[in-house]
Coordinates of C-alpha atoms and ligand atoms in Angstrom, one line a residue:
M1 CA 146.5 121.8 92.9
R2 CA 143.5 119.5 92.7
N3 CA 143.4 116.9 89.9
E4 CA 139.7 117.0 89.1
F5 CA 137.8 120.1 87.9
L6 CA 135.3 121.4 90.5
V7 CA 132.2 122.1 88.5
Y8 CA 130.5 125.4 89.5
G9 CA 126.9 124.8 90.8
S10 CA 126.8 121.0 90.6
P11 CA 123.6 119.9 92.3
A12 CA 123.4 117.5 95.3
I13 CA 121.0 114.7 94.3
E14 CA 120.3 112.1 96.9
E15 CA 118.8 108.6 96.9
E16 CA 115.3 109.8 98.0
E17 CA 115.0 111.9 94.8
I18 CA 116.2 109.1 92.6
A19 CA 113.8 106.6 94.2
E20 CA 110.9 109.1 93.8
V21 CA 111.7 109.7 90.1
V22 CA 111.9 105.9 89.5
D23 CA 108.5 105.5 91.3
S24 CA 107.0 108.1 88.9
L25 CA 108.6 106.3 85.9
R26 CA 107.2 102.9 87.0
S27 CA 103.7 104.4 87.7
G28 CA 103.5 105.6 84.1
W29 CA 102.3 109.0 85.4
I30 CA 105.3 111.2 84.3
G31 CA 103.4 114.3 83.3
T32 CA 101.7 116.8 85.6
G33 CA 100.1 114.8 88.3
P34 CA 99.7 114.3 92.1
K35 CA 103.4 114.9 92.9
V36 CA 103.2 118.4 91.4
G37 CA 100.2 119.0 93.7
L38 CA 102.1 117.7 96.7
F39 CA 105.2 119.9 95.9
E40 CA 103.0 123.0 95.5
Q41 CA 101.4 122.2 98.9
E42 CA 104.7 121.8 100.7
F43 CA 106.2 124.8 99.0
K44 CA 103.4 127.1 100.0
N45 CA 103.6 125.9 103.5
Y46 CA 107.3 126.5 103.5
V47 CA 107.1 130.1 102.4
G48 CA 103.8 130.8 104.2
A49 CA 101.8 131.9 101.1
E50 CA 98.2 131.0 100.4
Y51 CA 98.8 129.5 97.0
A52 CA 101.7 128.1 95.0
V53 CA 101.6 127.2 91.3
A54 CA 104.4 125.0 90.0
V55 CA 105.6 125.8 86.4
S56 CA 108.4 124.7 84.1
S57 CA 110.9 127.5 85.0
C58 CA 111.3 130.8 86.8
T59 CA 111.3 132.4 83.4
A60 CA 107.8 131.0 82.9
A61 CA 106.8 132.1 86.4
L62 CA 107.9 135.6 85.7
H63 CA 106.1 135.7 82.4
L64 CA 102.8 134.4 83.9
S65 CA 103.1 136.8 86.8
M66 CA 103.3 139.7 84.3
I67 CA 100.2 138.4 82.5
V68 CA 97.9 137.7 85.5
S69 CA 98.7 141.1 86.9
G70 CA 97.6 142.7 83.7
I71 CA 100.9 144.1 82.5
G72 CA 101.1 144.7 78.7
Q73 CA 101.7 147.0 75.8
G74 CA 102.6 150.6 76.9
D75 CA 103.3 149.7 80.6
E76 CA 106.6 150.0 82.4
V77 CA 108.0 147.7 85.0
I78 CA 110.9 148.9 87.2
T79 CA 113.7 146.4 87.8
T80 CA 117.4 146.0 88.4
P81 CA 120.1 145.7 85.8
M82 CA 122.0 143.3 88.2
T83 CA 120.0 140.2 87.2
F84 CA 119.7 137.4 84.7
C85 CA 118.2 138.4 81.4
A86 CA 115.1 136.3 82.1
T87 CA 113.8 139.0 84.6
A88 CA 113.7 141.7 81.9
N89 CA 112.9 139.4 79.0
A90 CA 109.6 138.4 80.8
I91 CA 108.6 142.0 80.9
L92 CA 109.3 142.5 77.2
H93 CA 107.3 139.4 76.2
T94 CA 104.1 141.1 77.4
G95 CA 104.8 144.1 75.3
A96 CA 105.8 146.2 78.4
V97 CA 109.1 147.9 78.9
P98 CA 111.7 147.2 81.6
V99 CA 112.9 150.3 83.3
F100 CA 116.2 149.8 85.0
V101 CA 117.3 151.6 88.1
D102 CA 120.6 151.3 89.9
I103 CA 121.5 149.1 92.9
D104 CA 122.9 149.8 96.3
P105 CA 126.5 148.6 95.9
E106 CA 126.6 147.3 99.5
T107 CA 123.6 145.0 99.1
M108 CA 123.7 144.7 95.3
N109 CA 119.9 145.0 95.4
I110 CA 117.7 147.6 93.8
D111 CA 117.8 151.0 95.5
P112 CA 114.2 152.0 96.7
E113 CA 115.0 155.8 96.5
L114 CA 115.9 155.4 92.8
V115 CA 112.8 153.3 92.2
K116 CA 110.7 156.2 93.4
K117 CA 112.4 158.6 91.0
A118 CA 111.6 156.3 88.1
I119 CA 107.9 156.1 88.6
N120 CA 105.6 157.8 86.1
N121 CA 102.0 157.2 84.9
R122 CA 103.0 154.2 82.7
T123 CA 104.6 152.4 85.7
K124 CA 102.6 149.3 86.6
A125 CA 104.9 147.2 88.8
I126 CA 108.2 146.9 90.6
L127 CA 110.1 143.7 90.0
P128 CA 112.9 143.4 92.6
V129 CA 115.5 140.6 92.5
H130 CA 116.8 139.3 95.8
F131 CA 120.3 139.2 94.5
A132 CA 122.5 136.3 95.6
G133 CA 119.9 135.3 98.2
R134 CA 120.0 138.6 100.2
P135 CA 116.4 140.0 100.6
C136 CA 115.8 143.5 99.1
D137 CA 114.6 146.3 101.3
M138 CA 111.1 145.0 101.1
K139 CA 109.7 147.5 103.8
S140 CA 110.6 150.4 101.5
L141 CA 109.5 148.7 98.3
L142 CA 106.1 147.6 99.9
R143 CA 105.5 151.2 101.0
I144 CA 106.4 152.6 97.6
S145 CA 104.2 150.0 95.8
K146 CA 101.2 150.9 98.1
D147 CA 101.7 154.7 97.9
Y148 CA 101.8 154.6 94.1
G149 CA 99.4 151.7 93.5
L150 CA 101.9 149.4 91.8
H151 CA 102.2 145.6 91.8
L152 CA 105.1 144.2 93.7
I153 CA 106.4 141.1 91.9
E154 CA 109.4 139.4 93.5
D155 CA 112.1 137.6 91.6
G156 CA 113.1 135.1 94.3
A157 CA 115.2 132.8 92.0
H158 CA 118.1 133.1 94.4
A159 CA 116.1 133.4 97.6
I160 CA 113.9 130.5 98.5
E161 CA 115.1 130.6 102.1
A162 CA 115.3 134.3 102.6
S163 CA 113.3 136.4 105.0
C164 CA 113.4 139.9 106.4
E165 CA 111.5 142.2 108.8
T166 CA 108.4 142.2 106.5
G167 CA 108.3 138.4 106.4
K168 CA 109.4 135.5 104.3
V169 CA 110.3 136.0 100.7
G170 CA 107.4 134.5 98.7
S171 CA 104.8 135.9 101.1
I172 CA 105.5 139.6 100.9
G173 CA 104.9 140.8 97.3
D174 CA 101.7 140.3 95.2
L175 CA 103.4 137.5 93.3
S176 CA 106.8 135.8 93.9
C177 CA 108.7 133.7 91.4
F178 CA 111.3 131.0 92.2
S179 CA 113.7 128.9 90.2
F180 CA 114.6 125.2 90.6
Y181 CA 117.3 125.3 87.8
V182 CA 120.3 123.0 88.2
T183 CA 122.4 125.5 90.2
K184 CA 119.7 126.8 92.5
N185 CA 119.1 126.1 96.2
V186 CA 116.3 123.6 95.4
V187 CA 116.8 121.7 92.1
T188 CA 114.3 120.0 89.8
A189 CA 116.6 120.2 86.7
E190 CA 114.3 122.8 85.2
G191 CA 111.4 124.2 87.2
G192 CA 109.8 127.2 88.9
M193 CA 107.1 128.2 91.3
I194 CA 104.8 131.2 91.8
T195 CA 103.4 132.0 95.2
T196 CA 100.6 134.5 95.9
N197 CA 97.9 135.2 98.5
R198 CA 95.3 136.0 95.8
K199 CA 93.0 133.1 94.8
D200 CA 91.9 134.8 91.6
W201 CA 95.5 135.1 90.4
A202 CA 96.4 131.5 91.5
D203 CA 93.4 130.2 89.4
K204 CA 94.4 132.4 86.5
L205 CA 98.0 131.2 86.7
K206 CA 97.0 127.6 86.5
I207 CA 94.9 128.2 83.5
Y208 CA 97.5 130.3 81.7
A209 CA 100.2 127.7 82.5
L210 CA 98.3 125.0 80.6
H211 CA 97.2 126.3 77.2
G212 CA 94.4 128.4 78.8
M213 CA 92.3 125.3 79.3
S214 CA 89.7 125.2 82.0
R215 CA 90.0 123.3 85.3
D216 CA 92.6 120.7 86.0
A217 CA 92.9 119.7 82.4
W218 CA 95.7 117.3 83.4
K219 CA 93.0 115.1 84.9
R220 CA 91.4 114.5 81.6
Y221 CA 93.0 111.1 81.1
S222 CA 92.5 109.9 84.8
D223 CA 90.4 107.0 85.9
D224 CA 87.6 109.5 86.8
G225 CA 86.6 109.3 83.2
F226 CA 87.3 111.7 80.3
R227 CA 86.6 115.3 81.0
H228 CA 85.9 117.9 78.4
Y229 CA 87.8 121.2 78.7
Q230 CA 87.3 124.6 77.4
V231 CA 89.9 126.9 76.1
L232 CA 89.3 130.2 78.0
V233 CA 92.4 132.2 77.0
P234 CA 95.4 131.6 74.7
G235 CA 97.7 130.2 77.4
F236 CA 101.1 128.6 77.4
K237 CA 102.7 125.2 77.9
Y238 CA 104.4 126.0 81.2
N239 CA 103.3 123.1 83.4
M240 CA 105.7 121.2 85.7
T241 CA 105.9 117.4 85.5
D242 CA 105.8 114.8 88.2
L243 CA 109.3 113.8 87.3
Q244 CA 110.5 117.3 88.2
A245 CA 108.3 117.5 91.3
S246 CA 109.8 114.1 92.4
L247 CA 113.1 115.9 92.8
G248 CA 111.6 119.1 94.3
I249 CA 109.7 117.4 97.1
H250 CA 112.8 115.8 98.6
Q251 CA 115.1 118.8 97.9
L252 CA 112.6 121.0 99.7
R253 CA 112.4 118.6 102.7
R254 CA 116.2 118.9 103.0
I255 CA 116.3 122.7 102.7
N256 CA 117.4 123.5 106.2
K257 CA 120.2 121.1 106.1
T258 CA 121.5 122.3 102.7
L259 CA 121.2 125.9 103.8
A260 CA 123.2 125.1 107.0
R261 CA 126.0 123.6 104.9
R262 CA 126.1 126.6 102.6
N263 CA 126.2 128.8 105.7
E264 CA 129.1 126.9 107.0
I265 CA 131.0 127.2 103.7
W266 CA 130.1 130.9 103.5
E267 CA 131.5 131.6 107.0
Q268 CA 134.7 129.7 106.2
Y269 CA 135.2 131.7 103.0
S270 CA 134.6 135.0 104.8
Y271 CA 137.1 134.1 107.5
E272 CA 139.8 132.8 105.2
F273 CA 139.5 135.8 102.8
R274 CA 139.5 138.4 105.6
D275 CA 143.0 139.7 104.9
L276 CA 143.1 139.2 101.1
N277 CA 142.7 142.1 98.7
V278 CA 139.5 140.6 97.2
I279 CA 136.3 142.1 98.6
T280 CA 133.9 139.7 100.3
P281 CA 130.1 140.1 100.6
T282 CA 128.8 142.5 103.3
K283 CA 126.8 141.1 106.2
P284 CA 123.1 141.6 106.2
P285 CA 121.6 143.3 109.3
P286 CA 120.4 141.2 112.2
G287 CA 117.1 139.4 111.7
V288 CA 117.6 139.0 108.0
V289 CA 117.9 135.5 106.6
H290 CA 120.2 135.4 103.6
A291 CA 119.5 132.4 101.3
R292 CA 123.2 132.0 100.6
H293 CA 122.8 131.3 96.9
L294 CA 125.9 133.1 95.5
Y295 CA 129.1 133.8 97.3
T296 CA 130.4 136.7 95.2
I297 CA 133.9 138.2 95.7
L298 CA 134.8 141.5 94.0
V299 CA 138.2 141.5 92.2
D300 CA 139.3 145.1 91.8
E301 CA 142.2 145.4 89.4
N302 CA 143.8 148.2 91.3
S303 CA 144.2 146.2 94.5
V304 CA 144.4 142.6 93.2
G305 CA 146.7 143.4 90.3
C306 CA 144.6 141.7 87.6
H307 CA 141.2 142.0 86.0
R308 CA 138.4 139.8 87.2
D309 CA 138.5 137.8 83.9
T310 CA 142.1 137.0 84.3
F311 CA 141.5 136.0 87.9
Q312 CA 138.7 133.7 86.7
E313 CA 141.1 132.2 84.1
R314 CA 143.6 131.5 86.9
M315 CA 140.9 129.8 89.0
Q316 CA 140.1 127.7 86.0
R317 CA 143.7 126.7 85.6
N318 CA 143.6 125.7 89.2
N319 CA 140.7 123.4 88.4
I320 CA 138.0 125.6 90.1
G321 CA 134.9 126.5 88.1
T322 CA 133.4 129.9 88.9
G323 CA 130.5 132.0 87.6
I324 CA 129.8 135.7 86.8
H325 CA 126.5 137.0 88.0
Y326 CA 126.1 139.2 86.1
T327 CA 127.2 141.4 83.3
A328 CA 124.9 144.4 84.0
L329 CA 121.8 143.8 81.8
H330 CA 121.7 147.3 80.3
L331 CA 125.0 146.6 78.7
Q332 CA 123.9 143.4 76.9
P333 CA 123.6 144.2 73.2
Y334 CA 119.9 143.9 72.9
Y335 CA 119.1 146.1 75.9
K336 CA 121.9 148.5 75.1
D337 CA 120.7 149.0 71.5
R338 CA 117.0 149.0 72.0
F339 CA 117.0 151.3 75.0
N340 CA 120.0 153.3 74.0
H341 CA 121.9 152.5 77.2
R342 CA 125.5 153.6 77.7
K343 CA 128.2 152.8 80.1
G344 CA 127.8 155.1 83.0
D345 CA 123.9 154.8 83.1
F346 CA 124.0 152.7 86.3
P347 CA 127.4 153.2 87.9
S348 CA 126.9 150.9 90.9
A349 CA 125.6 148.0 88.8
E350 CA 128.6 148.5 86.4
Y351 CA 131.1 148.6 89.3
I352 CA 129.8 145.1 90.4
S353 CA 129.5 143.8 86.9
E354 CA 133.2 144.5 86.1
R355 CA 134.4 142.9 89.3
T356 CA 132.1 140.2 90.5
L357 CA 133.0 136.5 90.6
S358 CA 130.9 133.7 92.1
L359 CA 132.7 130.9 93.9
P360 CA 131.4 127.4 94.2
L361 CA 128.9 127.2 97.1
G362 CA 126.8 124.1 97.4
P363 CA 125.9 121.3 99.7
K364 CA 127.6 118.7 97.5
M365 CA 131.0 120.3 98.3
T366 CA 133.3 118.3 100.5
D367 CA 135.6 119.9 103.1
R368 CA 138.4 119.2 100.6
D369 CA 136.5 121.0 97.8
V370 CA 136.1 124.0 100.1
S371 CA 139.7 124.1 101.1
D372 CA 140.8 123.8 97.4
V373 CA 138.6 126.8 96.6
I374 CA 140.2 128.8 99.4
K375 CA 143.7 127.8 98.4
A376 CA 143.1 128.8 94.8
V377 CA 141.6 132.2 95.7
K378 CA 144.6 132.9 98.0
K379 CA 147.0 131.8 95.2
C380 CA 145.2 133.9 92.5
S381 CA 145.0 137.0 94.6
H382 CA 148.8 137.3 94.9
Ligands
PLP1 C1 117.6 136.2 89.1 C2 117.1 135.2 88.2 N1 115.8 135.3 87.6 C3 115.3 134.4 86.8 C4 116.0 133.3 86.5 C5 115.4 132.3 85.5 O1 115.2 131.1 86.1 P1 114.9 129.7 85.2 O2 116.3 129.3 84.7 O3 114.3 128.8 86.2 O4 114.0 130.1 84.2 C6 117.3 133.1 87.0 C7 118.0 131.9 86.6 O5 119.2 131.7 86.6 C8 117.8 134.0 87.8 O6 119.1 133.9 88.3

């Protein structure tokens, strides 16, 4: 057994990021500035969208996306229960209601056929989550959103690198939201990005992200001289800082390398676990790029002999940190009580919710770390 605890989702921070942060600190420009602009530019080029707006988190990105697309009181937004609470919380914060539909248990992504059935005259948008980094069936979701005149807003928190037959995640929907939280594929400690091809929305996003103030308010203390601003709408304080962008710029430039390492670990896990009684993730069809954010095994008590939570405790005792993504959101107390949800409402999401366990998967992992995870899984599944 390893001596040191392997922390789940520990980020790989390299010297370039550290030097860039120090450069910002020395320059005195630590708020929103030119590095945020550069990060936005490089991010939009990477995903192939017209515009990218950097914000303080993906939660902020989701909230602003709801607002600029006009979602509010009385509206419904269709989403998945197999997600982090931020996805549905963002809908609620506008006064709208999240309507959950079940997932396809193979892909763990929202099932487009069930989306169709949930549409009514209050539905304003579909908010799919590319779970674990596997892109949703965007071809079907795009068709549905066009047929019914709905906005398609992507939660790409897990899926910066993902692409599918309809294109790169971040360039398909009307708005796409990304996370740079500590455990994510690109890390800025906290941070998020919204991409869109609509200039009017990109402009609105910038204004709403900074108090609702007019035009580049962050420039108001620059050496161009003081600029007056006008408050156009009651906005939020959701801007990203140059300290965060300093991390993001270098993390993004290294994205192919870090994805390649996670791919390597992924393949190794799948090979080593092939004969175990835990269930490994299904392969996406050819042509699909999976962003390899979460490697989730399913621990079924009937075949493994213990509940997932016991399995997780055993992994912990073997010094391996793991995660659970997620307890199905409709079963969380707030959602359960407010929307009167019951066990059995979304059987596929509940099946995953009861069994899923995320193993460490990150570019910082050494070969030794990977082999320790493999050994621990083999030991715990007997
Ligand atoms: C699917 C999903 N959506 C949204 C978020 C929120 O991201 P952030 O922590 O950047 O606000 C997360 C973060 O874990 C997530 O996993």
